[in-house]
Amino acid sequence: MMDARDAYVAEFERSAKGLPGPSETRRAAIARFKQLGFPTGTEEAWRFTDTTPIAETSFKTATGTANPNQFAGLARGPLRACQITFVDGRFAPAFSSLDLPKGVTVTSLRECRESPSLADGTAFAALNSALWSDGAFVRIARGVAAPDPIHLLFLSSFHGEPYVTHPRILVIAEEDSQAT
């Protein structure tokens, strides 16, 4: 029987060349995930959480949304003034409204030059570090106070079978900056 982590390692090997960011960081992350495997109840931080249903489900990587317009109503919420929206793990500019003050940058992580580093050493963080393909990049410049909340909206559509996305969020708040 195949170990649950083998499917994710295989997915990484299949898709690694098409993923943004430094490949050495991703390789270190998938190696860390392979070493750790999914958390079990024997670890203090996970003693009340059963991750077995996640480990035993064969998730497919989301490849696109059949009808992204199904989310048009959801993307028109009260925080729309400064909202970056992702549908099935991909930046959705049609549902984003980035009316930003000077000194505030919000964009797709795939489109920016910054790359997130390997997150903490937990299994889920390592898996995300290895397989992210998009996400939100937020930078608040030194001394800037963003007047409105910055809304990161992640929507998932129904594909009929279990699927997974691995979005990342990278926030850089420079000295004396403020944001909600």
PDB file of C-alpha atoms in Angstrom:
ATOM      1  CA  MET A   1       0.000   0.000   0.000  1.00  0.00           C
ATOM      2  CA  MET A   2       1.281   3.438  -0.947  1.00  0.00           C
ATOM      3  CA  ASP A   3       2.051   5.865   1.893  1.00  0.00           C
ATOM      4  CA  ALA A   4      -0.181   8.965   1.724  1.00  0.00           C
ATOM      5  CA  ARG A   5       2.796  11.274   1.317  1.00  0.00           C
ATOM      6  CA  ASP A   6       4.000   9.433  -1.817  1.00  0.00           C
ATOM      7  CA  ALA A   7       1.119  10.858  -3.878  1.00  0.00           C
ATOM      8  CA  TYR A   8       2.122  14.409  -2.951  1.00  0.00           C
ATOM      9  CA  VAL A   9       5.794  13.741  -3.646  1.00  0.00           C
ATOM     10  CA  ALA A  10       4.800  12.319  -7.052  1.00  0.00           C
ATOM     11  CA  GLU A  11       2.630  15.386  -7.725  1.00  0.00           C
ATOM     12  CA  PHE A  12       5.590  17.600  -6.876  1.00  0.00           C
ATOM     13  CA  GLU A  13       7.876  15.721  -9.267  1.00  0.00           C
ATOM     14  CA  ARG A  14       5.246  15.953 -12.007  1.00  0.00           C
ATOM     15  CA  SER A  15       4.569  19.685 -11.630  1.00  0.00           C
ATOM     16  CA  ALA A  16       7.797  21.172 -10.220  1.00  0.00           C
ATOM     17  CA  LYS A  17       9.047  22.676 -13.487  1.00  0.00           C
ATOM     18  CA  GLY A  18       5.864  24.725 -13.937  1.00  0.00           C
ATOM     19  CA  LEU A  19       5.799  26.180 -10.433  1.00  0.00           C
ATOM     20  CA  PRO A  20       7.039  29.725  -9.736  1.00  0.00           C
ATOM     21  CA  GLY A  21       9.759  30.626  -7.275  1.00  0.00           C
ATOM     22  CA  PRO A  22      13.121  29.060  -6.445  1.00  0.00           C
ATOM     23  CA  SER A  23      13.217  25.321  -7.040  1.00  0.00           C
ATOM     24  CA  GLU A  24      15.776  24.704  -4.270  1.00  0.00           C
ATOM     25  CA  THR A  25      13.313  26.035  -1.670  1.00  0.00           C
ATOM     26  CA  ARG A  26      10.600  23.780  -3.073  1.00  0.00           C
ATOM     27  CA  ARG A  27      12.878  20.720  -3.114  1.00  0.00           C
ATOM     28  CA  ALA A  28      13.833  21.333   0.533  1.00  0.00           C
ATOM     29  CA  ALA A  29      10.146  21.677   1.403  1.00  0.00           C
ATOM     30  CA  ILE A  30       9.043  18.442  -0.275  1.00  0.00           C
ATOM     31  CA  ALA A  31      11.964  16.615   1.361  1.00  0.00           C
ATOM     32  CA  ARG A  32      10.804  17.972   4.740  1.00  0.00           C
ATOM     33  CA  PHE A  33       7.224  16.836   4.058  1.00  0.00           C
ATOM     34  CA  LYS A  34       8.445  13.401   2.970  1.00  0.00           C
ATOM     35  CA  GLN A  35      10.448  13.119   6.205  1.00  0.00           C
ATOM     36  CA  LEU A  36       7.563  14.243   8.449  1.00  0.00           C
ATOM     37  CA  GLY A  37       4.503  12.756   6.770  1.00  0.00           C
ATOM     38  CA  PHE A  38       1.093  13.839   7.967  1.00  0.00           C
ATOM     39  CA  PRO A  39       0.777  14.696  11.656  1.00  0.00           C
ATOM     40  CA  THR A  40      -0.643  12.095  13.991  1.00  0.00           C
ATOM     41  CA  GLY A  41      -2.189  12.262  17.438  1.00  0.00           C
ATOM     42  CA  THR A  42       1.167  11.362  18.980  1.00  0.00           C
ATOM     43  CA  GLU A  43       2.443  14.911  18.391  1.00  0.00           C
ATOM     44  CA  GLU A  44       1.393  17.398  21.050  1.00  0.00           C
ATOM     45  CA  ALA A  45       0.166  20.062  18.605  1.00  0.00           C
ATOM     46  CA  TRP A  46      -2.050  17.511  16.843  1.00  0.00           C
ATOM     47  CA  ARG A  47      -3.269  15.394  19.760  1.00  0.00           C
ATOM     48  CA  PHE A  48      -6.887  16.543  19.329  1.00  0.00           C
ATOM     49  CA  THR A  49      -6.917  16.574  15.518  1.00  0.00           C
ATOM     50  CA  ASP A  50      -7.292  13.489  13.359  1.00  0.00           C
ATOM     51  CA  THR A  51      -5.631  14.144   9.999  1.00  0.00           C
ATOM     52  CA  THR A  52      -6.395  10.628   8.734  1.00  0.00           C
ATOM     53  CA  PRO A  53      -9.291  11.771   6.473  1.00  0.00           C
ATOM     54  CA  ILE A  54      -6.929  14.225   4.761  1.00  0.00           C
ATOM     55  CA  ALA A  55      -4.127  11.704   4.413  1.00  0.00           C
ATOM     56  CA  GLU A  56      -6.454   9.002   3.077  1.00  0.00           C
ATOM     57  CA  THR A  57      -8.252  11.162   0.496  1.00  0.00           C
ATOM     58  CA  SER A  58      -6.871  11.137  -3.019  1.00  0.00           C
ATOM     59  CA  PHE A  59      -6.947  14.835  -3.880  1.00  0.00           C
ATOM     60  CA  LYS A  60      -6.449  16.002  -7.459  1.00  0.00           C
ATOM     61  CA  THR A  61      -4.751  19.305  -8.182  1.00  0.00           C
ATOM     62  CA  ALA A  62      -7.276  21.928  -9.309  1.00  0.00           C
ATOM     63  CA  THR A  63      -6.721  22.693 -12.975  1.00  0.00           C
ATOM     64  CA  GLY A  64      -9.251  25.458 -13.493  1.00  0.00           C
ATOM     65  CA  THR A  65     -12.780  26.535 -12.850  1.00  0.00           C
ATOM     66  CA  ALA A  66     -15.485  25.425 -15.237  1.00  0.00           C
ATOM     67  CA  ASN A  67     -17.485  28.606 -14.682  1.00  0.00           C
ATOM     68  CA  PRO A  68     -15.737  31.305 -12.629  1.00  0.00           C
ATOM     69  CA  ASN A  69     -18.757  33.623 -13.054  1.00  0.00           C
ATOM     70  CA  GLN A  70     -20.570  31.520 -10.450  1.00  0.00           C
ATOM     71  CA  PHE A  71     -18.619  33.591  -7.915  1.00  0.00           C
ATOM     72  CA  ALA A  72     -19.521  37.059  -9.167  1.00  0.00           C
ATOM     73  CA  GLY A  73     -22.026  37.653  -6.352  1.00  0.00           C
ATOM     74  CA  LEU A  74     -19.671  36.420  -3.636  1.00  0.00           C
ATOM     75  CA  ALA A  75     -16.915  38.743  -4.809  1.00  0.00           C
ATOM     76  CA  ARG A  76     -19.072  41.861  -4.395  1.00  0.00           C
ATOM     77  CA  GLY A  77     -18.954  41.932  -0.608  1.00  0.00           C
ATOM     78  CA  PRO A  78     -18.560  44.876   1.758  1.00  0.00           C
ATOM     79  CA  LEU A  79     -14.751  44.647   1.664  1.00  0.00           C
ATOM     80  CA  ARG A  80     -14.572  45.022  -2.114  1.00  0.00           C
ATOM     81  CA  ALA A  81     -12.698  48.381  -1.996  1.00  0.00           C
ATOM     82  CA  CYS A  82      -9.365  46.597  -1.664  1.00  0.00           C
ATOM     83  CA  GLN A  83      -9.896  42.938  -2.489  1.00  0.00           C
ATOM     84  CA  ILE A  84      -7.716  40.381  -4.223  1.00  0.00           C
ATOM     85  CA  THR A  85      -9.650  37.274  -5.200  1.00  0.00           C
ATOM     86  CA  PHE A  86      -8.505  33.771  -6.048  1.00  0.00           C
ATOM     87  CA  VAL A  87     -10.710  31.094  -7.598  1.00  0.00           C
ATOM     88  CA  ASP A  88      -9.497  27.518  -7.262  1.00  0.00           C
ATOM     89  CA  GLY A  89      -6.092  28.792  -6.191  1.00  0.00           C
ATOM     90  CA  ARG A  90      -5.594  31.168  -9.128  1.00  0.00           C
ATOM     91  CA  PHE A  91      -5.678  34.959  -9.163  1.00  0.00           C
ATOM     92  CA  ALA A  92      -9.029  36.190 -10.504  1.00  0.00           C
ATOM     93  CA  PRO A  93      -8.554  39.818 -11.600  1.00  0.00           C
ATOM     94  CA  ALA A  94     -12.207  40.098 -12.735  1.00  0.00           C
ATOM     95  CA  PHE A  95     -13.273  39.665  -9.092  1.00  0.00           C
ATOM     96  CA  SER A  96     -10.534  41.817  -7.606  1.00  0.00           C
ATOM     97  CA  SER A  97     -10.642  45.528  -6.899  1.00  0.00           C
ATOM     98  CA  LEU A  98      -7.271  46.915  -6.035  1.00  0.00           C
ATOM     99  CA  ASP A  99      -7.917  50.606  -5.471  1.00  0.00           C
ATOM    100  CA  LEU A 100      -4.827  51.050  -3.338  1.00  0.00           C
ATOM    101  CA  PRO A 101      -3.353  54.057  -1.595  1.00  0.00           C
ATOM    102  CA  LYS A 102       0.242  55.049  -2.263  1.00  0.00           C
ATOM    103  CA  GLY A 103       2.642  52.740  -0.456  1.00  0.00           C
ATOM    104  CA  VAL A 104       0.363  49.694  -0.491  1.00  0.00           C
ATOM    105  CA  THR A 105       0.992  46.883  -2.978  1.00  0.00           C
ATOM    106  CA  VAL A 106      -1.367  43.933  -3.358  1.00  0.00           C
ATOM    107  CA  THR A 107      -0.872  41.517  -6.236  1.00  0.00           C
ATOM    108  CA  SER A 108      -0.707  37.896  -7.262  1.00  0.00           C
ATOM    109  CA  LEU A 109       2.286  36.150  -5.729  1.00  0.00           C
ATOM    110  CA  ARG A 110       2.907  34.437  -9.064  1.00  0.00           C
ATOM    111  CA  GLU A 111       3.277  37.840 -10.725  1.00  0.00           C
ATOM    112  CA  CYS A 112       5.633  39.470  -8.236  1.00  0.00           C
ATOM    113  CA  ARG A 113       9.369  39.053  -7.841  1.00  0.00           C
ATOM    114  CA  GLU A 114       9.263  38.168  -4.164  1.00  0.00           C
ATOM    115  CA  SER A 115       9.303  34.491  -3.266  1.00  0.00           C
ATOM    116  CA  PRO A 116       8.155  33.135   0.046  1.00  0.00           C
ATOM    117  CA  SER A 117      10.693  31.148   1.968  1.00  0.00           C
ATOM    118  CA  LEU A 118      10.161  27.742   3.485  1.00  0.00           C
ATOM    119  CA  ALA A 119       7.575  28.214   6.205  1.00  0.00           C
ATOM    120  CA  ASP A 120       7.888  26.685   9.670  1.00  0.00           C
ATOM    121  CA  GLY A 121       8.880  23.053   9.857  1.00  0.00           C
ATOM    122  CA  THR A 122       5.390  21.539  10.106  1.00  0.00           C
ATOM    123  CA  ALA A 123       4.209  19.000   7.539  1.00  0.00           C
ATOM    124  CA  PHE A 124       1.361  21.110   6.153  1.00  0.00           C
ATOM    125  CA  ALA A 125       3.577  24.193   5.851  1.00  0.00           C
ATOM    126  CA  ALA A 126       6.237  22.138   4.071  1.00  0.00           C
ATOM    127  CA  LEU A 127       3.648  20.704   1.679  1.00  0.00           C
ATOM    128  CA  ASN A 128       2.358  24.190   0.917  1.00  0.00           C
ATOM    129  CA  SER A 129       5.914  25.510   0.458  1.00  0.00           C
ATOM    130  CA  ALA A 130       6.561  22.782  -2.097  1.00  0.00           C
ATOM    131  CA  LEU A 131       3.331  23.009  -4.111  1.00  0.00           C
ATOM    132  CA  TRP A 132       2.062  26.615  -4.075  1.00  0.00           C
ATOM    133  CA  SER A 133       1.376  27.998  -7.531  1.00  0.00           C
ATOM    134  CA  ASP A 134      -0.231  31.334  -6.676  1.00  0.00           C
ATOM    135  CA  GLY A 135      -1.353  33.414  -3.758  1.00  0.00           C
ATOM    136  CA  ALA A 136      -1.443  36.944  -2.417  1.00  0.00           C
ATOM    137  CA  PHE A 137       1.481  39.317  -2.069  1.00  0.00           C
ATOM    138  CA  VAL A 138       0.898  42.305   0.217  1.00  0.00           C
ATOM    139  CA  ARG A 139       3.485  44.997   0.951  1.00  0.00           C
ATOM    140  CA  ILE A 140       2.860  47.976   3.220  1.00  0.00           C
ATOM    141  CA  ALA A 141       5.636  50.532   2.796  1.00  0.00           C
ATOM    142  CA  ARG A 142       7.485  52.076   5.707  1.00  0.00           C
ATOM    143  CA  GLY A 143       5.352  54.540   7.649  1.00  0.00           C
ATOM    144  CA  VAL A 144       2.170  53.850   5.648  1.00  0.00           C
ATOM    145  CA  ALA A 145      -1.149  53.159   7.358  1.00  0.00           C
ATOM    146  CA  ALA A 146      -3.600  51.476   4.977  1.00  0.00           C
ATOM    147  CA  PRO A 147      -6.910  53.287   5.537  1.00  0.00           C
ATOM    148  CA  ASP A 148      -9.169  50.396   4.459  1.00  0.00           C
ATOM    149  CA  PRO A 149      -9.001  46.676   5.208  1.00  0.00           C
ATOM    150  CA  ILE A 150      -7.183  44.525   2.665  1.00  0.00           C
ATOM    151  CA  HIS A 151      -9.467  41.612   1.844  1.00  0.00           C
ATOM    152  CA  LEU A 152      -7.957  38.347   0.593  1.00  0.00           C
ATOM    153  CA  LEU A 153     -10.771  36.204  -0.822  1.00  0.00           C
ATOM    154  CA  PHE A 154     -10.179  32.537  -1.685  1.00  0.00           C
ATOM    155  CA  LEU A 155     -13.081  30.760  -3.404  1.00  0.00           C
ATOM    156  CA  SER A 156     -13.368  27.114  -4.395  1.00  0.00           C
ATOM    157  CA  SER A 157     -15.712  25.678  -6.992  1.00  0.00           C
ATOM    158  CA  PHE A 158     -17.311  22.275  -7.103  1.00  0.00           C
ATOM    159  CA  HIS A 159     -15.435  19.827  -9.326  1.00  0.00           C
ATOM    160  CA  GLY A 160     -17.282  16.637  -8.364  1.00  0.00           C
ATOM    161  CA  GLU A 161     -14.217  15.025  -6.830  1.00  0.00           C
ATOM    162  CA  PRO A 162     -11.848  16.032  -4.032  1.00  0.00           C
ATOM    163  CA  TYR A 163      -9.274  18.545  -5.180  1.00  0.00           C
ATOM    164  CA  VAL A 164      -6.629  20.692  -3.587  1.00  0.00           C
ATOM    165  CA  THR A 165      -5.037  24.084  -4.076  1.00  0.00           C
ATOM    166  CA  HIS A 166      -1.996  25.371  -2.209  1.00  0.00           C
ATOM    167  CA  PRO A 167      -2.278  29.178  -2.106  1.00  0.00           C
ATOM    168  CA  ARG A 168       0.376  31.199  -0.272  1.00  0.00           C
ATOM    169  CA  ILE A 169       0.160  34.574   1.403  1.00  0.00           C
ATOM    170  CA  LEU A 170       3.266  36.713   1.708  1.00  0.00           C
ATOM    171  CA  VAL A 171       2.862  39.906   3.733  1.00  0.00           C
ATOM    172  CA  ILE A 172       5.704  42.370   4.136  1.00  0.00           C
ATOM    173  CA  ALA A 173       4.871  45.105   6.607  1.00  0.00           C
ATOM    174  CA  GLU A 174       7.755  47.516   6.715  1.00  0.00           C
ATOM    175  CA  GLU A 175       8.736  49.504   9.801  1.00  0.00           C
ATOM    176  CA  ASP A 176       5.991  51.729  11.297  1.00  0.00           C
ATOM    177  CA  SER A 177       3.364  50.466   8.839  1.00  0.00           C
ATOM    178  CA  GLN A 178      -0.221  49.458   9.658  1.00  0.00           C
ATOM    179  CA  ALA A 179      -2.856  47.412   7.888  1.00  0.00           C
ATOM    180  CA  THR A 180      -5.937  45.369   8.582  1.00  0.00           C
TER     181      THR A 180
END
